[in-house]
XYZ file of C-alpha atoms in Angstrom:
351
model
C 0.000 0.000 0.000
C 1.384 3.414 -1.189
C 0.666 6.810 0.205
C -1.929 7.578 -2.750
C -3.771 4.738 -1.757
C -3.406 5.235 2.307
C -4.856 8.735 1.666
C -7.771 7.589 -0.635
C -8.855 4.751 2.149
C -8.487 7.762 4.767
C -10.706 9.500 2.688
C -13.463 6.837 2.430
C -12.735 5.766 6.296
C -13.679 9.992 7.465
C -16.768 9.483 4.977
C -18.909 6.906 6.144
C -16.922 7.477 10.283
C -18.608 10.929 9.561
C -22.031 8.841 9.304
C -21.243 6.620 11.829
C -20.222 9.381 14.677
C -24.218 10.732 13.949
C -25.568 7.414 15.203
C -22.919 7.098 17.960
C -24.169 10.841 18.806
C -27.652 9.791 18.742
C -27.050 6.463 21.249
C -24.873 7.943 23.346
C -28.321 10.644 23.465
C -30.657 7.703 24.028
C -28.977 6.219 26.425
C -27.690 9.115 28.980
C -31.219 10.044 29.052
C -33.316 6.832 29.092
C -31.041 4.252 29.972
C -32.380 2.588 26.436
C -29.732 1.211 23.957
C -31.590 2.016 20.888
C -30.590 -0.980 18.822
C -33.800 0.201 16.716
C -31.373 3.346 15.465
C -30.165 1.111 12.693
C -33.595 0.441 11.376
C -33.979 4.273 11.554
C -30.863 4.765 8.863
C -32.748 2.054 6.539
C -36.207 3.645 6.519
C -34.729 6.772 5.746
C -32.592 5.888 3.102
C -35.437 3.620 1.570
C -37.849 6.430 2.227
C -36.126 8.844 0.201
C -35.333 6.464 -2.826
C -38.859 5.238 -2.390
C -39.901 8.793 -3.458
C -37.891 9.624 -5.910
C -38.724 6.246 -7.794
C -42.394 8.277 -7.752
C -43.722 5.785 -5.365
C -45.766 6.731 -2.481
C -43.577 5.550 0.701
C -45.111 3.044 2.937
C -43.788 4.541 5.906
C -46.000 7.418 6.092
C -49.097 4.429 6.605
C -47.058 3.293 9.594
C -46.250 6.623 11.215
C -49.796 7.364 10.692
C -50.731 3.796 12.301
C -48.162 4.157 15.042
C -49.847 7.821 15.610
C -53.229 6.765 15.849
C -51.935 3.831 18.737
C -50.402 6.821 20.486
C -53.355 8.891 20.473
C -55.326 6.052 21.552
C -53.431 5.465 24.798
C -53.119 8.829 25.785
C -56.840 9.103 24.991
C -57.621 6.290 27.118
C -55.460 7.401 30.013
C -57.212 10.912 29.876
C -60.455 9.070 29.546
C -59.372 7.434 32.859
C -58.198 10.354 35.488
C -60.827 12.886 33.738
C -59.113 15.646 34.989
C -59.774 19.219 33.064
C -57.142 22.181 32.679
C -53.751 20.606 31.817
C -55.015 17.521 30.772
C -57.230 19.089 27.476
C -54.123 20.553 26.341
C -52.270 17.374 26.752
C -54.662 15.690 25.020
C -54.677 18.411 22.309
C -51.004 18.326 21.833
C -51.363 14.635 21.211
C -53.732 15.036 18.818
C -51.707 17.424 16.761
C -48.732 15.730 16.420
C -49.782 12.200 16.939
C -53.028 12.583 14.359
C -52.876 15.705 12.622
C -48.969 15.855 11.289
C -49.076 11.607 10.388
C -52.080 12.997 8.271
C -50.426 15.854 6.497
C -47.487 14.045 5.496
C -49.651 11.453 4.024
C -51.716 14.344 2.427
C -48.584 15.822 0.904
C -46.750 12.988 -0.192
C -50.473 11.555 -2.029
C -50.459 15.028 -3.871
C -47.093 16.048 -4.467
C -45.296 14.840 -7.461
C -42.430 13.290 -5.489
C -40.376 12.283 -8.153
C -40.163 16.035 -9.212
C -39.504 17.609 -6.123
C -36.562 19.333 -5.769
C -33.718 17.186 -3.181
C -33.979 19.411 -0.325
C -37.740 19.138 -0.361
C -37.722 15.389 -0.393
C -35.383 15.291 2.458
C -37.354 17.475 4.296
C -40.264 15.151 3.511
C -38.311 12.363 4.441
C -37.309 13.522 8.254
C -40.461 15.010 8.460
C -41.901 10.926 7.808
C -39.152 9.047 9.531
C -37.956 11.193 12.526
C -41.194 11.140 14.342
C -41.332 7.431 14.437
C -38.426 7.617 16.873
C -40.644 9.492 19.565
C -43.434 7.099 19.162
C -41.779 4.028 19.368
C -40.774 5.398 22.862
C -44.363 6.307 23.638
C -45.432 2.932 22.878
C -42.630 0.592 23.556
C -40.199 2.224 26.489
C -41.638 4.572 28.172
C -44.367 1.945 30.215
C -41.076 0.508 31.404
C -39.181 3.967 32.213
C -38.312 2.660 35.691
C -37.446 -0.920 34.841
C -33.646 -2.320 34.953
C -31.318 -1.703 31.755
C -31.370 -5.255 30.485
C -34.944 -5.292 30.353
C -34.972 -2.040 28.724
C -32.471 -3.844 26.200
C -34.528 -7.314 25.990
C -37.125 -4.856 24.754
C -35.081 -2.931 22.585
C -34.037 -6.161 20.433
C -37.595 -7.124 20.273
C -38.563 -3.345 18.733
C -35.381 -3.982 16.565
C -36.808 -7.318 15.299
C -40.602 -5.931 14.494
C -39.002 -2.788 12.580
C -37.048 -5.539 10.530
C -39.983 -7.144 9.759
C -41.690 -3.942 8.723
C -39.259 -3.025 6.767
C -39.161 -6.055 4.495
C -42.809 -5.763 4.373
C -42.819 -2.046 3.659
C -40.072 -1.695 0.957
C -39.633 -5.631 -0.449
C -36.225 -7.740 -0.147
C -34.553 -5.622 -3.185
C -32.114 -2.715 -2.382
C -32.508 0.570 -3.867
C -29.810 3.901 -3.647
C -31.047 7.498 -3.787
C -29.316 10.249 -5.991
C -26.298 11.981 -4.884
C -26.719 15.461 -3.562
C -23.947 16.786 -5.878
C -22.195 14.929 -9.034
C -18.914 17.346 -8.505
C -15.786 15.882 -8.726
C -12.406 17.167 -8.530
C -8.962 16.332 -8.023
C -6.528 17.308 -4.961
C -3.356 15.918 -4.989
C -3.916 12.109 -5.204
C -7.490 11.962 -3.971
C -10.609 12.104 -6.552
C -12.810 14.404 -4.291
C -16.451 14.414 -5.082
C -19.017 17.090 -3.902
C -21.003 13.766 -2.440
C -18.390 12.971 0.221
C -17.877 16.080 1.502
C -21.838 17.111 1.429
C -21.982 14.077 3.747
C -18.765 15.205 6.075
C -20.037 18.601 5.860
C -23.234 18.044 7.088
C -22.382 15.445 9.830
C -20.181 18.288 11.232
C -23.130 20.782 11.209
C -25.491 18.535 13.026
C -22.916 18.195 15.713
C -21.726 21.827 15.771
C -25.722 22.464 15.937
C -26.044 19.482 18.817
C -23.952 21.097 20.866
C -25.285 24.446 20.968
C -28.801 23.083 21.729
C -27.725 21.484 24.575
C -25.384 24.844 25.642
C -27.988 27.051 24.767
C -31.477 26.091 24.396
C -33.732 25.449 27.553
C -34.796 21.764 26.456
C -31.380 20.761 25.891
C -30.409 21.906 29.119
C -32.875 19.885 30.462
C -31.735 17.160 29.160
C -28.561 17.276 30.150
C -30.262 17.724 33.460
C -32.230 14.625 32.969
C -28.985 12.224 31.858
C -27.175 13.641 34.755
C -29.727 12.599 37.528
C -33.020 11.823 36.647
C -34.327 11.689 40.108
C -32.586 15.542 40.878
C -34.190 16.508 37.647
C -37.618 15.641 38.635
C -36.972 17.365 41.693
C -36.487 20.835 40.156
C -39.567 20.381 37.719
C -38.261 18.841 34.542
C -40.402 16.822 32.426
C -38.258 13.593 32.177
C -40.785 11.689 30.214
C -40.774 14.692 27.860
C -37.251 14.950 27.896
C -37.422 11.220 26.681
C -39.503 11.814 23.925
C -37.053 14.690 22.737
C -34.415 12.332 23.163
C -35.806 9.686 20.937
C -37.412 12.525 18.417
C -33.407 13.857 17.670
C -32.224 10.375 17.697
C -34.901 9.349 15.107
C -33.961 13.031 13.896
C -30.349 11.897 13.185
C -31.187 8.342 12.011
C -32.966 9.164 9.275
C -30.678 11.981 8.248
C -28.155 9.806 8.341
C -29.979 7.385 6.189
C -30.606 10.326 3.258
C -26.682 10.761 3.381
C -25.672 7.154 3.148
C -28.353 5.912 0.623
C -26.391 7.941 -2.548
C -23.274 6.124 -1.263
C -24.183 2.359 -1.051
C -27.001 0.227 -2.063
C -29.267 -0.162 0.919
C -31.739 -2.916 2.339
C -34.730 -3.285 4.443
C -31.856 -5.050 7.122
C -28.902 -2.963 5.883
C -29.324 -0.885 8.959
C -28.785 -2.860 11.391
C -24.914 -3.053 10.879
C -24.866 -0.234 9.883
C -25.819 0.764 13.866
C -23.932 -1.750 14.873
C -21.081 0.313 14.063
C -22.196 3.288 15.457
C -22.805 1.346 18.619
C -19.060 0.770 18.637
C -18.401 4.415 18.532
C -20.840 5.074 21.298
C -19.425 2.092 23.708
C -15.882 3.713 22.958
C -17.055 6.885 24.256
C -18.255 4.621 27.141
C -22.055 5.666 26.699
C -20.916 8.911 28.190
C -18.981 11.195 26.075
C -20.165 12.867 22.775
C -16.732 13.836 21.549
C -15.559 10.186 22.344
C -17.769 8.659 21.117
C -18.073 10.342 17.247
C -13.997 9.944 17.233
C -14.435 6.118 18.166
C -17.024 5.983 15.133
C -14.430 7.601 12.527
C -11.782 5.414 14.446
C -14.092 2.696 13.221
C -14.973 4.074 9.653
C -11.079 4.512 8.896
C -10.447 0.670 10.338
C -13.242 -0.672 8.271
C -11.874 1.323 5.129
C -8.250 -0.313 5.704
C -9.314 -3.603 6.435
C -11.679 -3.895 3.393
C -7.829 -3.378 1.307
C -5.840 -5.446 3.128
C -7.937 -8.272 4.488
C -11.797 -7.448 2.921
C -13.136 -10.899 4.269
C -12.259 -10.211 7.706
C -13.200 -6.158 7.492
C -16.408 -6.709 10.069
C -14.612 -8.950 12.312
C -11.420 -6.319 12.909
C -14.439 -3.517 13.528
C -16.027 -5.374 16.148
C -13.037 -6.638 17.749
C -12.583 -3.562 18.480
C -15.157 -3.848 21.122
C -13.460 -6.150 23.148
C -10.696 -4.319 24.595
C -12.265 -1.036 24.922
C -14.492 -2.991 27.097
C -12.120 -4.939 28.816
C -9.887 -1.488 30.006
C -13.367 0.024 31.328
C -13.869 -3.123 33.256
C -10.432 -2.325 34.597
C -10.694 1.563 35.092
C -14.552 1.701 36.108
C -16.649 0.377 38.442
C -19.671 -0.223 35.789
C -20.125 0.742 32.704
C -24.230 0.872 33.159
C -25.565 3.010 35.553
C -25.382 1.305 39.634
C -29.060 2.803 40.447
C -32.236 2.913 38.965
C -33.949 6.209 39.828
């Protein structure tokens, strides 16, 4: 391997790391917050991606029928709970607020994407239409699958977790069929810099994982709901204590993580050819990031995920049948030196 060819892999290693340090962003998110490890976010990347080809094939995208199903089962539950304390005051604009986003926005996106001529749309309106489909599934499956079990242990949060993982698998085969598609590239510029044939794709998708992050961090520096939850992954009892919603704070959690995996999906489709399970090791990956940054640390955790798109770009030269084994490796002795240098990894109390 010659220095042309080092650089090249480097290059495709900080492309799809750039993708990968998103979802490590987003479990690292998840989990501070909930305690969940969102296995799911995979599935999140692969509805996206499919989501957004879906549309520009000029097909209507089945995943605006199950955010509008999953909506409705929302609704219904909060219905039935308001049914049940029939309180007035706060809980009519509860229930309102439900309605809105759990009826009324599933039922605009459908209404949009049945009149619009998708195919023609111009890209940043059918990514746009994409989040706007995709992102709020992330919130919902937290409504309906998590949050019942808020105050249960972190393994049966997990347990849970794989089973959501499973049923989104299944949906997606259902949904978009066992053939792969790829969505158009944001930009067919190419140019060369020294050795490296640069092309306005890979840095759209560099340059946009860095503005998500840059634009992560100054919600949670600036804004009121990220400071809450930063508030709530600190200490979820003390938060509760001083008046923050943590099951709100949840939701948000889940919304940016859904947020970021189907973002992440819209900038990985143009680059590889996706499936309905594609995701899932795709997450995987960004799950290594995340347990590098021990579940803990942001910055960490998105340099463990370019740590592991720059191994996976390397190995695929040198030793391509073994390229997901090296990756995963990986795991074990970041986990064995936290064994050594912590007392847990996973939080000691439930609160």
């Amino acid at each position: 391997m010659d220095a042309s060819i080092a650089l090249i892999l480097a290059q495709d290693g900080i492309t799809t790391g750039a993708v990968y340090a998103l979802l490590a962003v987003g479990l690292v998110l998840v989990f501070a917050v909930t305690q969940v490890i969102f296995i799911p976010q995979g599935e999140m990347v692969a509805y996206g991606a499919l989501t957004i080809a879906t549309m520009q094939s000029g097909v209507f995208p089945s995943t605006a029928w199950l955010l509008l199903a999953m909506g409705a089962a929302v609704f219904a539950m909060d219905l039935w709970n308001w049914l049940r304390r029939a309180n007035a005051g706060t809980d009519h604009v509860t229930l309102a607020r439900s309605a809105l986003f759990n009826l009324a926005w599933p039922a605009l996106a459908c209404m949009l994407l049945k009149t619009l001529p998708l195919q023609a749309l111009a890209l940043p309106v059918q990514v746009l239409l994409t989040l706007a489909v995709v992102a709020p599934i992330g919130p919902m499956l937290y409504r309906l699958a998590f949050e019942p079990l808020a105050q249960s242990s972190v393994l049966v949060l997990l347990i849970v977790a794989v089973a959501v993982h499973f049923v989104m698998l299944g949906l997606g085969l259902l949904m978009f069929g066992a053939e792969g598609m790829r969505s158009l590239p944001f930009s067919e510029l190419r140019f060369e810099l020294g050795p490296l044939a640069m092309t306005g794709q890979g840095l759209s998708v560099i340059a946009a994982s860095v503005l998500i992050m840059v634009a992560l961090s100054m919600f949670f520096n600036v804004t009121v709901a990220g400071k809450a939850l930063r508030a709530t992954a600190v200490n979820r009892l003390g938060a509760r204590l001083v008046g923050i919603d943590v099951r709100r704070s949840g939701r948000l959690a889940f919304l940016l993580a859904g947020l970021i995996g189907a973002f992440s999906g819209v900038l990985i489709g143009p680059v590889t050819t996706l499936y309905y399970d594609s995701g899932f090791l795709i997450g995987l990956k960004g799950f290594v990031g995340a347990i590098i940054g021990g579940l803990a640390s942001y910055p960490i955790a998105a340099g463990g995920a370019v740590l592991v798109g720059l191994i996976e770009a390397y190995a695929s030269f040198s030793a391509s049948a073994y390229k997901e084994v090296l990756v995963f490796t990986l795991i074990v002795p970041v986990l064995a030196w936290r064994s050594l240098t912590s007392h847990s990894l996973l939080a000691d109390e439930e609160v």
